[in-house]
Coordinates of C-alpha atoms and ligand atoms in Angstrom, one line a residue:
Q24 CA -42.6 -46.3 51.0
D25 CA -40.3 -47.7 53.6
Q26 CA -37.4 -49.5 52.0
S27 CA -35.7 -51.0 55.2
Q28 CA -35.7 -54.7 54.5
M29 CA -36.1 -56.9 57.4
G30 CA -35.4 -60.6 57.3
W31 CA -36.1 -64.0 58.7
D32 CA -35.8 -67.5 57.6
V33 CA -39.4 -68.2 57.6
I34 CA -42.6 -65.7 57.5
V35 CA -45.8 -67.2 58.4
V36 CA -48.8 -65.1 57.1
G37 CA -51.9 -65.6 59.6
S38 CA -52.3 -66.6 63.0
G39 CA -55.0 -69.5 62.9
A40 CA -54.1 -72.9 64.1
G41 CA -52.1 -74.2 61.1
A42 CA -50.0 -71.0 61.0
M43 CA -48.9 -71.1 64.6
T44 CA -48.1 -74.8 64.4
S45 CA -45.9 -74.4 61.5
A46 CA -44.3 -71.6 63.2
V47 CA -43.7 -73.5 66.5
V48 CA -42.3 -76.5 64.3
A49 CA -40.1 -74.2 62.2
A50 CA -38.8 -72.6 65.3
D51 CA -38.0 -76.0 66.8
Q52 CA -36.2 -76.8 63.6
G53 CA -33.7 -73.8 64.3
L54 CA -35.2 -71.3 62.1
S55 CA -36.0 -67.7 62.8
V56 CA -39.7 -67.0 62.3
L57 CA -41.8 -64.1 62.0
V58 CA -45.7 -64.6 62.1
I59 CA -47.8 -61.6 60.6
E60 CA -51.7 -61.3 61.4
K61 CA -53.7 -58.7 59.6
S62 CA -56.3 -58.1 62.5
D63 CA -55.7 -56.7 66.0
K64 CA -56.4 -60.1 67.4
F65 CA -54.6 -63.5 66.9
G66 CA -56.2 -66.7 66.3
G67 CA -58.4 -66.2 63.2
T68 CA -61.6 -68.4 62.7
S69 CA -59.5 -71.3 64.4
A70 CA -60.0 -69.3 67.7
I71 CA -63.8 -69.2 67.6
S72 CA -64.1 -72.6 66.4
G73 CA -64.5 -75.9 68.2
G74 CA -61.0 -76.7 68.0
G75 CA -61.5 -80.3 66.9
I76 CA -58.8 -82.1 64.7
W77 CA -59.7 -85.1 62.7
I78 CA -56.6 -87.3 63.1
P79 CA -57.1 -91.0 61.9
N80 CA -54.8 -93.4 63.8
N81 CA -54.0 -91.1 66.5
H82 CA -52.0 -92.3 69.7
Y83 CA -55.0 -91.1 72.1
F84 CA -57.4 -93.6 70.4
K85 CA -54.7 -96.3 70.5
A86 CA -53.8 -95.9 74.1
K87 CA -57.5 -96.5 75.0
G88 CA -57.5 -99.7 72.9
G89 CA -59.3 -98.2 69.9
Q90 CA -58.8 -99.9 66.5
D91 CA -57.9 -97.9 63.4
S92 CA -55.6 -98.3 60.7
Y93 CA -54.0 -96.2 57.9
D94 CA -55.4 -98.3 55.1
K95 CA -59.0 -98.0 56.5
A96 CA -58.5 -94.2 56.8
L97 CA -57.1 -94.0 53.1
Q98 CA -60.1 -96.1 51.8
Y99 CA -62.5 -93.8 53.8
I100 CA -61.1 -90.5 52.6
L101 CA -60.8 -91.5 48.9
A102 CA -64.4 -92.8 49.1
A103 CA -65.6 -89.7 50.5
G104 CA -63.6 -87.2 48.6
G105 CA -65.6 -87.2 45.5
G106 CA -62.8 -88.1 43.1
K107 CA -61.2 -84.9 44.3
A108 CA -59.0 -86.0 47.0
D109 CA -55.4 -86.5 45.6
E110 CA -54.2 -89.8 46.9
T111 CA -50.6 -88.5 47.3
K112 CA -51.7 -85.6 49.4
V113 CA -53.9 -88.0 51.4
R114 CA -51.1 -90.3 52.1
A115 CA -49.0 -87.4 53.3
Y116 CA -51.8 -86.4 55.6
L117 CA -52.2 -90.0 57.1
D118 CA -48.4 -90.3 57.4
H119 CA -48.0 -87.0 59.4
A120 CA -51.2 -86.1 61.1
P121 CA -50.5 -88.7 64.0
K122 CA -46.9 -87.7 64.2
M123 CA -47.8 -83.8 64.2
I124 CA -50.1 -84.2 67.2
K125 CA -47.6 -86.3 69.1
Y126 CA -45.1 -83.9 68.5
L127 CA -47.2 -80.8 69.9
E128 CA -48.2 -83.0 72.7
D129 CA -44.7 -83.8 73.6
K130 CA -43.1 -80.6 72.8
S131 CA -45.7 -77.7 73.2
R132 CA -48.4 -76.6 75.5
V133 CA -51.2 -78.1 73.2
R134 CA -53.3 -80.8 74.9
Y135 CA -56.0 -82.9 73.4
A136 CA -58.3 -85.8 74.3
V137 CA -60.0 -88.4 72.1
A138 CA -63.7 -88.0 71.4
E139 CA -64.5 -91.6 71.3
K140 CA -68.2 -91.2 70.5
Y141 CA -67.8 -88.6 68.0
P142 CA -68.5 -90.7 64.7
D143 CA -67.1 -90.1 61.4
Y144 CA -69.6 -88.2 59.2
Y145 CA -70.1 -90.6 56.4
Q146 CA -71.1 -93.8 58.3
H147 CA -72.2 -95.6 55.1
L148 CA -68.7 -95.6 53.5
P149 CA -66.0 -98.1 53.8
G150 CA -63.4 -97.5 56.5
A151 CA -65.7 -94.9 58.2
L152 CA -65.3 -95.5 62.3
P153 CA -68.1 -94.8 64.8
G154 CA -65.7 -92.7 67.0
G155 CA -62.0 -92.2 67.8
R156 CA -60.5 -90.0 65.1
S157 CA -61.8 -86.5 66.3
L158 CA -59.8 -85.2 69.1
D159 CA -61.1 -82.5 71.4
P160 CA -58.8 -79.9 73.1
E161 CA -58.5 -79.9 77.0
L162 CA -59.4 -76.8 78.8
F163 CA -56.5 -74.4 78.9
D164 CA -55.6 -72.0 81.9
T165 CA -55.5 -68.5 79.8
S166 CA -53.9 -66.7 83.0
T167 CA -50.6 -68.4 81.7
L168 CA -50.7 -66.1 78.7
G169 CA -50.4 -62.7 80.7
D170 CA -50.9 -59.6 78.9
E171 CA -51.2 -61.4 75.7
L172 CA -54.5 -62.7 76.6
A173 CA -55.9 -59.3 75.8
N174 CA -55.0 -60.0 72.1
L175 CA -56.8 -63.2 71.8
R176 CA -59.8 -63.3 69.5
R177 CA -62.6 -64.3 71.9
P178 CA -64.8 -67.3 71.2
S179 CA -68.2 -67.1 69.9
P180 CA -70.9 -67.0 72.5
S181 CA -72.1 -70.2 70.7
T182 CA -69.1 -72.2 71.6
L183 CA -69.5 -71.3 75.4
L184 CA -72.2 -72.7 78.0
M185 CA -74.6 -70.0 78.8
G186 CA -72.5 -67.8 76.3
R187 CA -69.6 -67.4 79.1
I188 CA -68.4 -70.8 80.4
A189 CA -65.8 -72.8 78.7
W190 CA -66.4 -76.8 78.0
T191 CA -65.1 -79.4 76.1
A192 CA -66.9 -80.7 73.4
R193 CA -67.4 -84.1 75.2
D194 CA -69.0 -82.2 78.1
A195 CA -71.1 -80.1 75.5
H196 CA -72.2 -83.5 74.1
V197 CA -73.3 -84.8 77.4
A198 CA -75.6 -81.9 77.8
M199 CA -77.0 -81.7 74.3
A200 CA -77.6 -85.4 73.9
R201 CA -79.1 -85.2 77.5
E202 CA -77.1 -88.1 78.6
R203 CA -77.6 -89.5 82.3
G204 CA -76.3 -86.7 84.8
W205 CA -76.2 -84.0 82.1
R206 CA -77.9 -81.7 84.8
F207 CA -75.3 -82.3 87.2
K208 CA -72.5 -81.8 84.7
V209 CA -73.8 -78.5 83.7
L210 CA -74.3 -77.2 87.4
G211 CA -70.7 -78.2 88.1
L212 CA -69.3 -76.2 85.2
M213 CA -71.5 -73.1 86.1
L214 CA -70.4 -73.4 90.0
R215 CA -66.7 -73.6 88.9
Y216 CA -67.1 -70.5 86.9
K217 CA -69.0 -68.6 89.6
F218 CA -66.8 -69.5 92.4
D219 CA -63.6 -68.6 90.7
F220 CA -63.5 -65.4 92.5
R221 CA -60.1 -64.2 92.0
W222 CA -60.8 -64.3 88.4
R223 CA -64.2 -62.9 88.4
R224 CA -62.9 -59.9 89.8
K225 CA -60.6 -59.5 86.7
S226 CA -62.9 -60.6 84.1
K227 CA -66.4 -61.7 83.0
F228 CA -64.8 -64.4 80.6
D229 CA -63.9 -67.7 82.2
R230 CA -60.4 -68.5 83.4
R231 CA -60.4 -71.5 81.4
A232 CA -60.3 -71.6 77.5
G233 CA -61.9 -74.7 75.5
L234 CA -62.5 -75.7 72.3
G235 CA -60.6 -73.6 69.5
S236 CA -59.8 -71.0 72.0
S237 CA -57.8 -73.5 74.0
L238 CA -56.0 -74.7 70.9
V239 CA -54.9 -71.1 69.9
C240 CA -54.1 -70.1 73.4
A241 CA -52.0 -73.1 73.6
L242 CA -50.1 -72.4 70.5
R243 CA -49.8 -68.8 71.3
A244 CA -48.1 -69.7 74.6
S245 CA -45.7 -72.0 72.8
L246 CA -44.8 -69.3 70.6
L247 CA -44.0 -67.1 73.6
D248 CA -42.0 -69.9 75.1
R249 CA -40.0 -69.9 71.8
K250 CA -39.7 -65.9 71.6
V251 CA -41.3 -66.1 68.1
P252 CA -42.7 -62.7 67.3
L253 CA -46.1 -62.4 66.3
W254 CA -47.0 -59.0 64.6
L255 CA -50.6 -57.9 64.8
K256 CA -52.2 -55.3 62.4
T257 CA -49.8 -56.2 59.8
D258 CA -51.6 -57.0 56.5
F259 CA -50.1 -58.9 54.0
R260 CA -50.5 -57.4 50.5
E261 CA -48.1 -59.3 47.8
L262 CA -45.4 -61.7 47.6
V263 CA -41.9 -60.5 46.5
L264 CA -40.5 -62.6 44.0
D265 CA -36.9 -63.1 42.5
G266 CA -37.4 -64.6 39.2
D267 CA -39.6 -67.5 39.8
R268 CA -38.6 -67.8 43.6
V269 CA -40.7 -66.2 46.4
I270 CA -38.2 -64.2 48.6
G271 CA -40.4 -62.2 50.9
V272 CA -43.6 -60.4 51.5
R273 CA -44.9 -56.8 51.3
V274 CA -47.2 -55.8 54.2
S275 CA -49.0 -52.8 55.3
R276 CA -48.2 -52.3 59.2
E277 CA -50.2 -49.7 60.8
G278 CA -50.2 -47.4 57.9
R279 CA -46.5 -48.1 56.9
E280 CA -45.5 -50.2 53.6
L281 CA -42.8 -52.5 54.4
T282 CA -41.0 -55.4 52.8
L283 CA -40.1 -58.4 54.9
M284 CA -37.7 -60.9 53.6
A285 CA -38.1 -64.6 54.1
R286 CA -34.6 -66.3 53.3
R287 CA -36.0 -69.8 53.1
G288 CA -39.7 -69.8 52.7
V289 CA -43.0 -67.9 53.0
I290 CA -46.1 -70.0 54.6
L291 CA -49.5 -68.7 53.7
G292 CA -52.0 -69.6 56.3
A293 CA -54.2 -66.6 56.0
G294 CA -57.5 -68.3 55.6
G295 CA -59.8 -68.4 52.6
F296 CA -62.0 -65.7 51.0
E297 CA -65.3 -66.3 52.7
Q298 CA -65.3 -62.5 53.9
N299 CA -64.9 -61.2 50.3
Q300 CA -68.2 -60.6 48.8
A301 CA -66.8 -59.9 45.3
L302 CA -64.7 -63.3 45.4
R303 CA -67.8 -65.3 46.7
E304 CA -69.6 -63.8 43.8
K305 CA -67.0 -64.8 41.3
Y306 CA -66.6 -68.4 42.6
L307 CA -69.3 -69.6 44.9
P308 CA -72.8 -70.8 44.1
Q309 CA -75.5 -68.1 44.3
P310 CA -77.1 -66.4 46.1
T311 CA -74.2 -65.8 48.4
K312 CA -73.3 -63.3 51.1
A313 CA -70.3 -62.7 53.3
A314 CA -72.7 -62.0 55.9
W315 CA -73.9 -65.5 56.3
S316 CA -70.6 -66.8 57.1
A317 CA -70.0 -67.6 60.9
T318 CA -66.4 -66.4 60.5
P319 CA -64.9 -63.4 62.0
P320 CA -66.2 -60.4 59.9
G321 CA -63.2 -58.8 57.5
N322 CA -60.6 -61.4 58.6
N323 CA -60.2 -63.7 55.6
T324 CA -60.8 -61.6 52.3
G325 CA -58.6 -64.0 50.0
A326 CA -55.5 -61.8 49.8
A327 CA -53.3 -64.8 50.1
L328 CA -55.3 -66.7 47.5
E329 CA -54.8 -63.7 45.1
A330 CA -51.1 -63.3 45.7
G331 CA -50.6 -66.9 45.1
M332 CA -52.6 -66.8 41.7
A333 CA -50.6 -63.5 40.7
A334 CA -47.2 -65.5 41.4
G335 CA -48.7 -68.3 39.0
A336 CA -50.2 -70.8 41.3
A337 CA -52.9 -73.2 40.1
T338 CA -56.2 -73.5 42.0
D339 CA -58.7 -76.1 43.1
L340 CA -62.3 -76.4 44.5
L341 CA -62.8 -72.8 44.5
E342 CA -66.7 -73.5 44.1
W343 CA -66.7 -75.0 47.5
A344 CA -67.2 -73.7 51.0
W345 CA -67.0 -75.7 54.3
W346 CA -71.0 -75.1 54.1
A347 CA -72.9 -74.9 57.4
P348 CA -76.4 -73.3 57.8
T349 CA -76.2 -70.3 59.8
I350 CA -78.8 -68.1 61.9
A351 CA -78.4 -64.4 62.0
V352 CA -78.8 -62.9 65.4
V353 CA -79.4 -59.3 65.8
G354 CA -76.6 -57.9 68.4
E355 CA -73.9 -60.3 67.3
D356 CA -71.2 -59.5 64.8
K357 CA -71.7 -62.8 62.8
P358 CA -74.2 -65.4 62.4
R359 CA -74.1 -68.7 64.4
G360 CA -73.5 -72.0 62.7
V361 CA -76.1 -74.7 63.2
F362 CA -74.0 -77.9 63.8
A363 CA -75.9 -80.0 66.5
E364 CA -79.4 -78.8 66.8
R365 CA -80.6 -80.0 63.3
A366 CA -80.4 -83.7 64.9
F367 CA -82.6 -82.9 67.9
P368 CA -85.9 -84.5 67.7
G369 CA -88.8 -82.2 66.7
A370 CA -87.2 -79.7 64.5
I371 CA -87.4 -79.8 60.7
V372 CA -86.1 -77.6 58.1
V373 CA -88.2 -76.7 55.0
N374 CA -87.9 -74.5 51.7
S375 CA -90.3 -71.8 50.3
L376 CA -92.9 -74.6 49.6
G377 CA -92.8 -76.0 53.0
K378 CA -91.0 -79.1 51.8
R379 CA -88.0 -80.7 53.5
F380 CA -85.3 -80.9 51.1
C381 CA -82.7 -83.2 52.8
N382 CA -81.8 -85.1 56.0
E383 CA -81.4 -82.3 58.7
A384 CA -79.1 -84.4 60.9
Q385 CA -76.6 -85.0 58.2
G386 CA -73.1 -83.3 58.3
Y387 CA -73.2 -79.6 57.9
L388 CA -71.2 -79.6 54.7
E389 CA -73.7 -81.8 52.9
F390 CA -76.8 -79.9 54.4
G391 CA -75.4 -76.5 52.9
D392 CA -74.7 -78.4 49.6
A393 CA -78.2 -79.5 49.7
M394 CA -79.6 -75.8 50.1
Y395 CA -78.0 -75.2 46.7
K396 CA -77.9 -78.5 45.0
D397 CA -81.4 -79.7 45.7
R398 CA -83.1 -76.6 44.9
D399 CA -84.3 -77.9 41.5
A400 CA -85.4 -81.3 42.7
T401 CA -87.8 -79.8 45.2
G402 CA -88.9 -76.7 42.8
G403 CA -88.8 -74.6 45.9
K404 CA -86.2 -72.0 47.1
N405 CA -83.9 -73.6 49.9
V406 CA -82.0 -70.4 50.4
P407 CA -83.0 -69.3 52.9
A408 CA -84.5 -72.3 54.5
W409 CA -86.9 -72.3 57.6
C410 CA -86.2 -74.5 60.8
I411 CA -89.9 -75.4 62.1
F412 CA -90.5 -76.5 65.8
D413 CA -93.2 -76.5 68.4
A414 CA -93.5 -75.6 72.1
H415 CA -92.3 -79.0 73.3
F416 CA -89.2 -78.8 71.4
R417 CA -88.8 -75.1 72.5
F418 CA -89.1 -76.1 76.1
N419 CA -86.6 -79.0 75.9
Y420 CA -83.9 -77.9 73.4
A421 CA -81.7 -75.1 72.2
M422 CA -81.7 -73.8 68.6
G423 CA -79.2 -71.2 67.6
P424 CA -79.2 -68.5 70.4
L425 CA -82.6 -69.7 71.9
M426 CA -81.6 -71.8 75.0
P427 CA -84.4 -74.3 76.0
A428 CA -87.3 -72.3 77.4
Q429 CA -87.0 -74.4 80.6
I430 CA -83.9 -72.1 81.2
M431 CA -84.9 -69.2 79.1
P432 CA -88.3 -68.6 78.4
D433 CA -89.6 -66.6 75.5
S434 CA -90.4 -63.8 78.1
R435 CA -86.6 -63.4 79.0
L436 CA -85.7 -63.3 75.3
R437 CA -84.4 -59.9 73.6
K438 CA -87.8 -58.4 72.2
E439 CA -86.1 -57.4 68.9
W440 CA -85.5 -61.0 68.3
L441 CA -89.3 -61.6 67.7
G442 CA -89.6 -61.3 63.8
S443 CA -85.8 -61.1 63.1
V444 CA -84.3 -64.3 64.9
Y445 CA -87.2 -66.2 65.6
W446 CA -91.0 -66.3 64.7
K447 CA -93.9 -67.5 66.6
A448 CA -97.8 -68.2 65.9
D449 CA -100.5 -70.3 67.3
T450 CA -101.1 -72.2 64.2
L451 CA -98.9 -73.6 61.4
D452 CA -100.9 -71.8 58.9
E453 CA -100.4 -68.4 60.5
L454 CA -96.7 -69.3 61.1
A455 CA -96.3 -70.2 57.3
R456 CA -97.8 -66.9 56.4
Q457 CA -95.4 -64.9 58.5
I458 CA -92.3 -66.3 56.9
G459 CA -93.6 -66.7 53.4
V460 CA -93.7 -70.3 53.2
D461 CA -96.7 -72.2 51.5
P462 CA -99.0 -73.3 54.4
A463 CA -100.5 -76.0 52.6
G464 CA -96.9 -77.6 52.0
L465 CA -95.8 -77.0 55.6
N466 CA -99.0 -78.7 57.0
D467 CA -98.4 -81.9 54.8
T468 CA -94.8 -81.9 55.7
V469 CA -95.4 -81.7 59.5
A470 CA -98.2 -84.6 59.1
K471 CA -95.7 -86.7 57.4
M472 CA -92.9 -86.2 59.8
N473 CA -95.3 -86.8 62.8
A474 CA -96.1 -90.1 61.3
Y475 CA -92.5 -90.8 61.0
A476 CA -91.7 -90.0 64.6
S477 CA -94.3 -92.5 65.7
S478 CA -92.9 -95.2 63.3
G479 CA -89.1 -94.2 64.0
K480 CA -88.7 -94.2 60.3
D481 CA -88.0 -91.0 58.1
A482 CA -89.2 -92.6 54.7
D483 CA -88.1 -89.6 52.7
F484 CA -84.4 -89.0 54.0
G485 CA -83.7 -91.6 56.5
R486 CA -83.0 -89.2 59.5
G487 CA -81.7 -91.0 62.6
D488 CA -80.6 -93.9 60.7
S489 CA -77.0 -93.5 61.1
V490 CA -74.8 -93.4 64.2
F491 CA -73.7 -90.0 63.3
D492 CA -77.3 -88.6 63.0
R493 CA -78.1 -90.0 66.3
Y494 CA -74.8 -88.5 68.1
Y495 CA -76.9 -85.3 68.8
G496 CA -80.2 -87.1 69.1
D497 CA -82.0 -87.3 72.4
V498 CA -81.2 -90.6 73.9
N499 CA -84.4 -90.6 76.0
V500 CA -86.7 -90.1 72.8
K501 CA -87.8 -93.6 71.2
P502 CA -87.9 -95.3 68.8
N503 CA -85.9 -92.6 66.8
P504 CA -83.9 -90.2 68.9
C505 CA -83.9 -87.7 66.1
L506 CA -87.6 -87.7 65.5
A507 CA -90.4 -86.3 67.5
P508 CA -93.9 -84.8 66.4
I509 CA -94.5 -81.2 65.9
Q510 CA -97.8 -80.7 67.4
K511 CA -98.0 -78.6 70.5
G512 CA -98.4 -74.7 69.8
P513 CA -97.2 -72.3 69.7
F514 CA -95.1 -73.0 66.7
Y515 CA -92.0 -71.6 65.9
A516 CA -89.7 -70.7 62.8
M517 CA -86.2 -69.5 62.5
R518 CA -84.4 -68.6 59.1
M519 CA -81.5 -70.6 58.1
D520 CA -79.1 -69.0 55.7
A521 CA -76.5 -70.8 53.4
G522 CA -73.5 -70.2 55.6
D523 CA -70.2 -71.6 56.0
I524 CA -67.3 -71.7 58.5
G525 CA -64.8 -71.0 55.7
T526 CA -64.0 -71.5 52.1
K527 CA -62.7 -74.8 50.8
G528 CA -61.0 -74.1 47.8
G529 CA -57.6 -72.4 47.3
L530 CA -54.2 -72.4 46.0
L531 CA -53.1 -76.0 45.0
T532 CA -50.4 -77.5 46.8
D533 CA -48.2 -80.8 46.8
A534 CA -47.5 -83.2 49.5
H535 CA -44.9 -81.2 50.9
A536 CA -47.6 -78.2 51.2
R537 CA -45.7 -76.5 48.4
V538 CA -47.7 -74.1 46.2
V539 CA -47.9 -75.6 42.5
R540 CA -48.3 -74.1 39.2
A541 CA -51.0 -75.9 36.6
D542 CA -47.9 -78.0 35.2
G543 CA -47.4 -79.3 38.6
S544 CA -44.1 -77.5 39.3
A545 CA -43.6 -76.0 42.6
I546 CA -43.1 -72.4 43.3
E547 CA -39.9 -72.3 45.2
G548 CA -40.2 -70.6 48.4
L549 CA -44.0 -70.8 48.8
Y550 CA -46.3 -72.9 50.9
A551 CA -49.9 -72.7 51.6
I552 CA -52.0 -74.4 54.5
G553 CA -55.3 -74.3 56.0
N554 CA -58.1 -72.6 53.6
T555 CA -55.6 -70.7 51.7
S556 CA -54.9 -74.2 50.2
A557 CA -57.4 -76.4 48.4
S558 CA -58.6 -78.7 50.9
V559 CA -56.7 -82.4 51.0
M560 CA -60.3 -83.8 51.5
G561 CA -61.6 -83.0 48.0
T562 CA -65.2 -82.1 48.3
A563 CA -65.7 -84.0 51.7
Y564 CA -65.9 -83.3 55.4
P565 CA -65.0 -86.8 56.6
G566 CA -65.3 -86.0 60.3
A567 CA -65.1 -83.4 63.1
G568 CA -61.9 -81.5 62.7
A569 CA -61.2 -82.2 59.2
T570 CA -60.3 -78.6 58.3
I571 CA -58.1 -77.7 61.3
G572 CA -56.6 -81.2 61.3
P573 CA -55.1 -80.9 57.8
A574 CA -54.3 -77.2 58.3
M575 CA -52.0 -78.2 61.4
T576 CA -50.6 -81.2 59.6
F577 CA -49.7 -79.4 56.5
G578 CA -48.2 -76.5 58.6
Y579 CA -46.1 -79.2 60.2
I580 CA -45.1 -80.7 56.9
A581 CA -44.2 -77.1 55.4
A582 CA -42.1 -76.2 58.3
H583 CA -40.1 -79.6 58.1
H584 CA -39.8 -79.1 54.4
I585 CA -38.3 -75.6 54.7
A586 CA -35.8 -76.9 57.2
A587 CA -34.8 -79.7 55.4
N588 CA -34.7 -78.5 51.8
A589 CA -34.7 -74.6 51.3
Ligands
FAD625 P1 -58.0 -68.8 60.1 O1 -57.9 -69.7 61.4 O2 -59.2 -68.0 59.9 O3 -56.6 -67.9 60.2 C1 -56.3 -67.3 59.5 C2 -56.0 -65.8 59.9 O4 -55.1 -65.0 58.6 C3 -56.9 -64.9 60.4 O5 -56.3 -64.4 61.7 C4 -56.8 -63.7 59.6 O6 -57.1 -62.5 60.0 C5 -55.5 -63.8 59.0 N1 -55.3 -63.0 57.7 C6 -56.2 -63.2 56.6 N2 -55.5 -62.2 55.6 C7 -54.6 -61.7 56.0 C8 -53.6 -60.9 55.5 N3 -53.8 -60.4 54.1 N4 -52.5 -60.8 56.1 C9 -52.2 -61.2 57.5 N5 -53.1 -61.9 58.0 C10 -54.2 -62.1 57.4 N6 -62.9 -76.8 62.0 C11 -62.4 -78.1 62.6 O7 -61.6 -78.4 61.8 N7 -62.9 -78.3 63.8 C12 -63.8 -77.7 64.2 O8 -64.0 -78.0 65.5 C13 -64.4 -76.6 63.8 N8 -65.4 -75.9 64.4 C14 -65.9 -74.7 64.0 C15 -66.7 -73.9 64.7 C16 -67.2 -72.6 64.1 C17 -68.2 -71.9 65.0 C18 -66.5 -72.0 63.0 C19 -66.8 -70.7 62.5 C20 -65.5 -72.9 62.4 C21 -65.2 -74.2 62.6 N9 -64.4 -74.7 62.1 C22 -64.0 -76.1 62.7 C23 -63.8 -74.3 60.9 C24 -62.4 -74.0 61.1 O9 -62.5 -73.0 62.1 C25 -61.8 -73.1 59.8 O10 -61.9 -73.7 58.7 C26 -60.3 -73.1 60.1 O11 -59.8 -72.6 61.5 C27 -59.4 -72.2 59.2 O12 -58.3 -72.2 59.6 P2 -57.3 -71.1 58.8 O13 -56.0 -71.4 59.4 O14 -57.3 -71.5 57.1 O15 -57.8 -69.7 59.0

């Protein structure tokens, strides 16, 4: 054991967006900061995400004449939070989130734009807005990172155009909703990538980073500007306590055990426990598998959660994940989350009885929850569920890794995907038999959906009724942009698992991001943010960016609190 004790004012565990935000702010407050990251890449799940942040009352929307208010947002979050959103913390979020992003915009390399058309997820609740609270990263020129670019956790192919080309969520939406001019938009992005000859000679990756990759690159560049060290391959193991106060961390760094002292505070931003099968079985509804999670394999295994609990921390929401159905793809190290495609017209999701069990176009958290919750209601098995569509859908729309057949016909798909990523048959009966779904149930469901497609009204689950459902609908499909018949063979099926994009429960924290005990007292010197902490949103996912927005905001709050108080 190496007894050499090294010290900083603040040690930040993890290098996701929340962790790096806290490190930037702490450094600006004059504190010495060390960031430690277990893997050999920085950025965590944040790096492979959409990078969207949900910030009510933000200055970008206001500048465009948008109307939002603190009270509206408060009403909305409390209504959405299922009684589990703590008002004091929600108020802290609403007070600081707009300041946090304004601060980063002014003082760091982080750049966002408002996604004016991206609706809040619960349009039926009071205080919901049809757009303006979700912010989308601008593209970032990765050449400014120099050698450090080699240490970036690269984005998932699912977040890139053609698996390669960076785009913003606003551009992606134009293409996915097939808005006017979408073909030109896509062509323009492809040409920009192709003709960047200087960069093409260096790398197959796009020079520009978008979405979560843009965000973590901008934060990493901001840390380099401030000369804040970020140690990769440094695995946090446990907290060092002096009595009740946290004074440091014990880590394993490339085979050596080190004790690192934090004079003023430790910020745990080490993600959730979604990659730890034993903890999933202990806390999450069953069945559950780490392999269903769309997060980087092996990264977030709950070490920070367990260390906080060992120091006496209370926990909350441990039975919740940020659910998102996922499709496993042979040849890729993690499955792909299915966020937008469930709203495209002409694809339905059924259980083992061939029955639909929810509105496919609703938010991913509710969809995943329904895979567990509504199991008894239908009598069928919803885990796995099966996405069913026909040749017309296949030609026009993407589903998971299958690009529309007009761009990527079946003959160009990888051979081993047939029977593992997708199933295909000339009739629905044959398809149902291949995937072990009740054929009569499937035929009934398709007949019903075809009738709903012509009336424009999903009488079972109201798919396409809300502005949110229609966000990813096809504007050219009438009368309901989320409904189209399934009638032209061959027919296709894809397996959907009860996946996630991180766990939602964790260490209980207060409005200053301090970790608290069951009696509400704070553990001095210990802060938790992001998915290491229990979500400020309770059981809800109020809008796109409601995980990273709070992670960054409570990182900002923690850094200020340490600077002011510790
Ligand atoms: P992470 O970003 O995962 O960072 C945690 C880091 O801690 C990791 O790098 C990990 O290696 C490190 N770590 C773990 N254990 C240790 C240890 N013992 N020692 C040292 N380091 C450790 N959310 C949004 O809000 N907006 C979106 O647009 C969005 N899009 C998404 C798209 C996809 C495809 C996916 C998969 C997720 C998306 N999410 C989105 C969810 C979001 O990315 C995560 O919930 C969020 O990034 C979690 O942030 P975090 O800081 O808690 O964890």
